[in-house]
Amino acid sequence: MGVRGKLSAEFEIKSQPESYFKRLKEELHHLPDAASAVHGVEVHEGDFKTHGSVKSWSYTIGGKKETFKERFEIDEANWTVSMVAVGGHILQRYKSYRIIYMVVQAATINEAPTVKVTLAYEKYKETDVDPHKEMEFLITMNGDIDKHLLTGHQ
C-alpha cells in the first residue's frame, strides 16, 4: 500500500465567488483562454458541467507537456468541485490523485472570498515526492481564472 497525503492552499479571490464557482463547475472550457499553461481540453464522456463527466486536459508544468484525464464531481451545497485522476501523466507519479476546489464566501464585509485547493494523493512509495509543483501550478492557474473573470470574459 502506498503513502497517502494531502496538500492544501487557500487564497483570496477578487472576482465574485458566485462567478468563480460557476466557472469551475460549468465553464472550464474557457480555461485555455485564461491560463497560458493550459493548452486544451477534450470531453470523453458527458460535458463540461455534469457530475461524472470525463475530460482530458493538456498543459505544461515544469517545462514539460503533460495530460490529465479526470472524472468531474460537483457538490453544489458546499460550492466544491473535484477532479479525480483516471489517466494521464499524474498517475505515473501517484497511485491516486484528486484535486478539490472549494469556493468560500467572505464571512464579513471586511473579508475577501477565498478558494481552497486540496490535493489528496497516494504515492507509490514513501520516497516519492509530494506534489508541490502541481500545487504551485494549480494556484497560478486559479489566479489566472480570477484575473480572467475580472476582465469581464465569459
mmCIF file of C-alpha atoms in Angstrom:
data_model
loop_
_atom_site.group_PDB
_atom_site.id
_atom_site.type_symbol
_atom_site.label_atom_id
_atom_site.label_comp_id
_atom_site.label_asym_id
_atom_site.label_seq_id
_atom_site.Cartn_x
_atom_site.Cartn_y
_atom_site.Cartn_z
ATOM 1 C CA MET A 1 0.000 0.000 0.000
ATOM 2 C CA GLY A 2 1.225 3.498 -0.841
ATOM 3 C CA VAL A 3 1.588 6.522 1.386
ATOM 4 C CA ARG A 4 -1.424 8.823 1.407
ATOM 5 C CA GLY A 5 -1.036 12.571 1.685
ATOM 6 C CA LYS A 6 -2.813 15.900 1.377
ATOM 7 C CA LEU A 7 -1.631 19.359 0.438
ATOM 8 C CA SER A 8 -3.888 22.378 0.830
ATOM 9 C CA ALA A 9 -3.662 26.048 -0.012
ATOM 10 C CA GLU A 10 -6.181 28.843 0.383
ATOM 11 C CA PHE A 11 -6.014 32.192 -1.371
ATOM 12 C CA GLU A 12 -8.191 35.262 -1.773
ATOM 13 C CA ILE A 13 -10.036 35.994 -4.996
ATOM 14 C CA LYS A 14 -11.166 39.389 -6.253
ATOM 15 C CA SER A 15 -13.951 38.151 -8.504
ATOM 16 C CA GLN A 16 -17.417 37.382 -7.204
ATOM 17 C CA PRO A 17 -17.483 33.938 -5.535
ATOM 18 C CA GLU A 18 -20.689 33.022 -7.401
ATOM 19 C CA SER A 19 -18.992 33.725 -10.748
ATOM 20 C CA TYR A 20 -15.891 31.835 -9.709
ATOM 21 C CA PHE A 21 -17.845 28.751 -8.658
ATOM 22 C CA LYS A 22 -19.871 28.888 -11.882
ATOM 23 C CA ARG A 23 -16.614 28.978 -13.867
ATOM 24 C CA LEU A 24 -15.309 25.930 -12.007
ATOM 25 C CA LYS A 25 -18.486 23.879 -12.204
ATOM 26 C CA GLU A 26 -19.692 24.561 -15.741
ATOM 27 C CA GLU A 27 -17.384 26.847 -17.725
ATOM 28 C CA LEU A 28 -13.953 25.246 -17.555
ATOM 29 C CA HIS A 29 -13.842 25.070 -21.336
ATOM 30 C CA HIS A 30 -12.678 28.721 -21.014
ATOM 31 C CA LEU A 31 -9.598 27.673 -19.049
ATOM 32 C CA PRO A 32 -7.211 27.551 -22.040
ATOM 33 C CA ASP A 33 -8.177 31.193 -22.760
ATOM 34 C CA ALA A 34 -7.415 32.233 -19.183
ATOM 35 C CA ALA A 35 -4.296 30.193 -18.369
ATOM 36 C CA SER A 36 -1.446 30.096 -20.881
ATOM 37 C CA ALA A 37 -0.079 26.842 -19.392
ATOM 38 C CA VAL A 38 -3.321 25.023 -20.261
ATOM 39 C CA HIS A 39 -3.388 24.141 -23.956
ATOM 40 C CA GLY A 40 -6.681 22.348 -24.434
ATOM 41 C CA VAL A 41 -9.394 20.075 -23.166
ATOM 42 C CA GLU A 42 -11.341 17.207 -24.707
ATOM 43 C CA VAL A 43 -14.591 15.748 -23.380
ATOM 44 C CA HIS A 44 -14.716 11.928 -23.406
ATOM 45 C CA GLU A 45 -17.996 11.360 -21.550
ATOM 46 C CA GLY A 46 -20.721 13.843 -20.654
ATOM 47 C CA ASP A 47 -19.994 17.558 -20.978
ATOM 48 C CA PHE A 48 -18.365 20.414 -19.057
ATOM 49 C CA LYS A 49 -20.985 20.714 -16.355
ATOM 50 C CA THR A 50 -22.349 17.289 -15.492
ATOM 51 C CA HIS A 51 -21.263 15.330 -12.422
ATOM 52 C CA GLY A 52 -19.366 12.249 -13.593
ATOM 53 C CA SER A 53 -18.190 13.710 -16.909
ATOM 54 C CA VAL A 54 -14.729 12.661 -18.086
ATOM 55 C CA LYS A 55 -12.295 15.104 -19.718
ATOM 56 C CA SER A 56 -8.638 15.173 -20.756
ATOM 57 C CA TRP A 57 -6.533 18.287 -20.275
ATOM 58 C CA SER A 58 -3.223 19.136 -21.935
ATOM 59 C CA TYR A 59 -0.926 21.578 -20.161
ATOM 60 C CA THR A 60 2.694 22.438 -19.467
ATOM 61 C CA ILE A 61 4.157 22.061 -15.994
ATOM 62 C CA GLY A 62 7.843 22.429 -15.168
ATOM 63 C CA GLY A 63 8.593 22.905 -18.876
ATOM 64 C CA LYS A 64 7.050 19.536 -19.806
ATOM 65 C CA LYS A 65 3.822 18.975 -21.714
ATOM 66 C CA GLU A 66 1.503 16.588 -19.879
ATOM 67 C CA THR A 67 -2.057 15.283 -19.929
ATOM 68 C CA PHE A 68 -4.547 14.810 -17.107
ATOM 69 C CA LYS A 69 -7.675 12.722 -17.617
ATOM 70 C CA GLU A 70 -10.248 13.315 -14.908
ATOM 71 C CA ARG A 71 -13.712 12.427 -13.708
ATOM 72 C CA PHE A 72 -15.583 15.566 -12.640
ATOM 73 C CA GLU A 73 -17.548 15.728 -9.373
ATOM 74 C CA ILE A 74 -19.758 18.601 -8.203
ATOM 75 C CA ASP A 75 -21.016 19.339 -4.683
ATOM 76 C CA GLU A 76 -23.362 22.313 -5.132
ATOM 77 C CA ALA A 77 -24.243 22.541 -1.439
ATOM 78 C CA ASN A 78 -20.606 23.075 -0.418
ATOM 79 C CA TRP A 79 -19.506 25.019 -3.525
ATOM 80 C CA THR A 80 -16.972 22.318 -4.277
ATOM 81 C CA VAL A 81 -15.779 20.651 -7.448
ATOM 82 C CA SER A 82 -13.358 17.745 -7.632
ATOM 83 C CA MET A 83 -11.296 16.233 -10.401
ATOM 84 C CA VAL A 84 -10.381 12.607 -9.839
ATOM 85 C CA ALA A 85 -7.495 11.332 -11.965
ATOM 86 C CA VAL A 86 -8.438 8.413 -14.208
ATOM 87 C CA GLY A 87 -5.491 8.701 -16.624
ATOM 88 C CA GLY A 88 -2.597 10.810 -17.799
ATOM 89 C CA HIS A 89 0.914 11.583 -16.613
ATOM 90 C CA ILE A 90 -0.075 12.236 -12.998
ATOM 91 C CA LEU A 91 -0.920 8.557 -12.484
ATOM 92 C CA GLN A 92 2.640 7.650 -13.467
ATOM 93 C CA ARG A 93 3.778 9.580 -10.380
ATOM 94 C CA TYR A 94 0.884 8.879 -7.983
ATOM 95 C CA LYS A 95 -1.274 5.827 -7.365
ATOM 96 C CA SER A 96 -4.318 8.077 -6.850
ATOM 97 C CA TYR A 97 -4.786 11.815 -7.243
ATOM 98 C CA ARG A 98 -7.746 14.116 -6.597
ATOM 99 C CA ILE A 99 -7.949 17.905 -6.928
ATOM 100 C CA ILE A 100 -10.616 19.545 -4.767
ATOM 101 C CA TYR A 101 -11.623 23.188 -5.241
ATOM 102 C CA MET A 102 -13.861 24.831 -2.645
ATOM 103 C CA VAL A 103 -15.091 28.398 -3.087
ATOM 104 C CA VAL A 104 -15.645 30.095 0.264
ATOM 105 C CA GLN A 105 -17.751 33.253 0.538
ATOM 106 C CA ALA A 106 -16.479 36.022 2.760
ATOM 107 C CA ALA A 107 -17.799 35.764 6.316
ATOM 108 C CA THR A 108 -17.874 39.542 6.784
ATOM 109 C CA ILE A 109 -17.807 42.623 4.580
ATOM 110 C CA ASN A 110 -14.164 43.216 5.560
ATOM 111 C CA GLU A 111 -13.036 39.808 4.314
ATOM 112 C CA ALA A 112 -12.423 38.607 0.784
ATOM 113 C CA PRO A 113 -13.832 35.380 -0.647
ATOM 114 C CA THR A 114 -11.318 32.566 -0.962
ATOM 115 C CA VAL A 115 -10.650 29.397 -2.893
ATOM 116 C CA LYS A 116 -9.256 26.396 -1.071
ATOM 117 C CA VAL A 117 -7.375 23.894 -3.224
ATOM 118 C CA THR A 118 -6.651 20.462 -1.798
ATOM 119 C CA LEU A 119 -4.620 17.713 -3.426
ATOM 120 C CA ALA A 120 -5.406 14.286 -1.997
ATOM 121 C CA TYR A 121 -2.984 11.697 -3.323
ATOM 122 C CA GLU A 122 -1.365 8.360 -2.729
ATOM 123 C CA LYS A 123 2.297 7.853 -3.517
ATOM 124 C CA TYR A 124 3.578 4.519 -4.809
ATOM 125 C CA LYS A 125 6.346 4.524 -2.215
ATOM 126 C CA GLU A 126 7.348 6.695 0.707
ATOM 127 C CA THR A 127 10.346 8.207 -1.101
ATOM 128 C CA ASP A 128 8.211 9.588 -3.966
ATOM 129 C CA VAL A 129 7.955 13.374 -3.921
ATOM 130 C CA ASP A 130 4.882 15.211 -2.712
ATOM 131 C CA PRO A 131 3.029 17.156 -5.454
ATOM 132 C CA HIS A 132 4.314 20.644 -4.532
ATOM 133 C CA LYS A 133 4.957 21.668 -8.153
ATOM 134 C CA GLU A 134 1.427 20.569 -9.058
ATOM 135 C CA MET A 135 0.036 22.689 -6.211
ATOM 136 C CA GLU A 136 2.010 25.723 -7.412
ATOM 137 C CA PHE A 137 0.638 25.128 -10.909
ATOM 138 C CA LEU A 138 -2.949 24.979 -9.597
ATOM 139 C CA ILE A 139 -2.547 28.161 -7.533
ATOM 140 C CA THR A 140 -1.181 30.034 -10.561
ATOM 141 C CA MET A 141 -3.937 28.654 -12.803
ATOM 142 C CA ASN A 142 -6.630 29.700 -10.327
ATOM 143 C CA GLY A 143 -5.134 33.186 -10.185
ATOM 144 C CA ASP A 144 -5.425 33.259 -13.980
ATOM 145 C CA ILE A 145 -9.110 32.288 -13.712
ATOM 146 C CA ASP A 146 -9.706 35.106 -11.222
ATOM 147 C CA LYS A 147 -8.000 37.682 -13.486
ATOM 148 C CA HIS A 148 -9.929 36.412 -16.489
ATOM 149 C CA LEU A 149 -13.244 36.827 -14.671
ATOM 150 C CA LEU A 150 -12.271 40.340 -13.512
ATOM 151 C CA THR A 151 -11.623 41.436 -17.089
ATOM 152 C CA GLY A 152 -15.187 40.515 -17.978
ATOM 153 C CA HIS A 153 -14.509 37.385 -20.025
ATOM 154 C CA GLN A 154 -17.402 34.981 -20.150
#
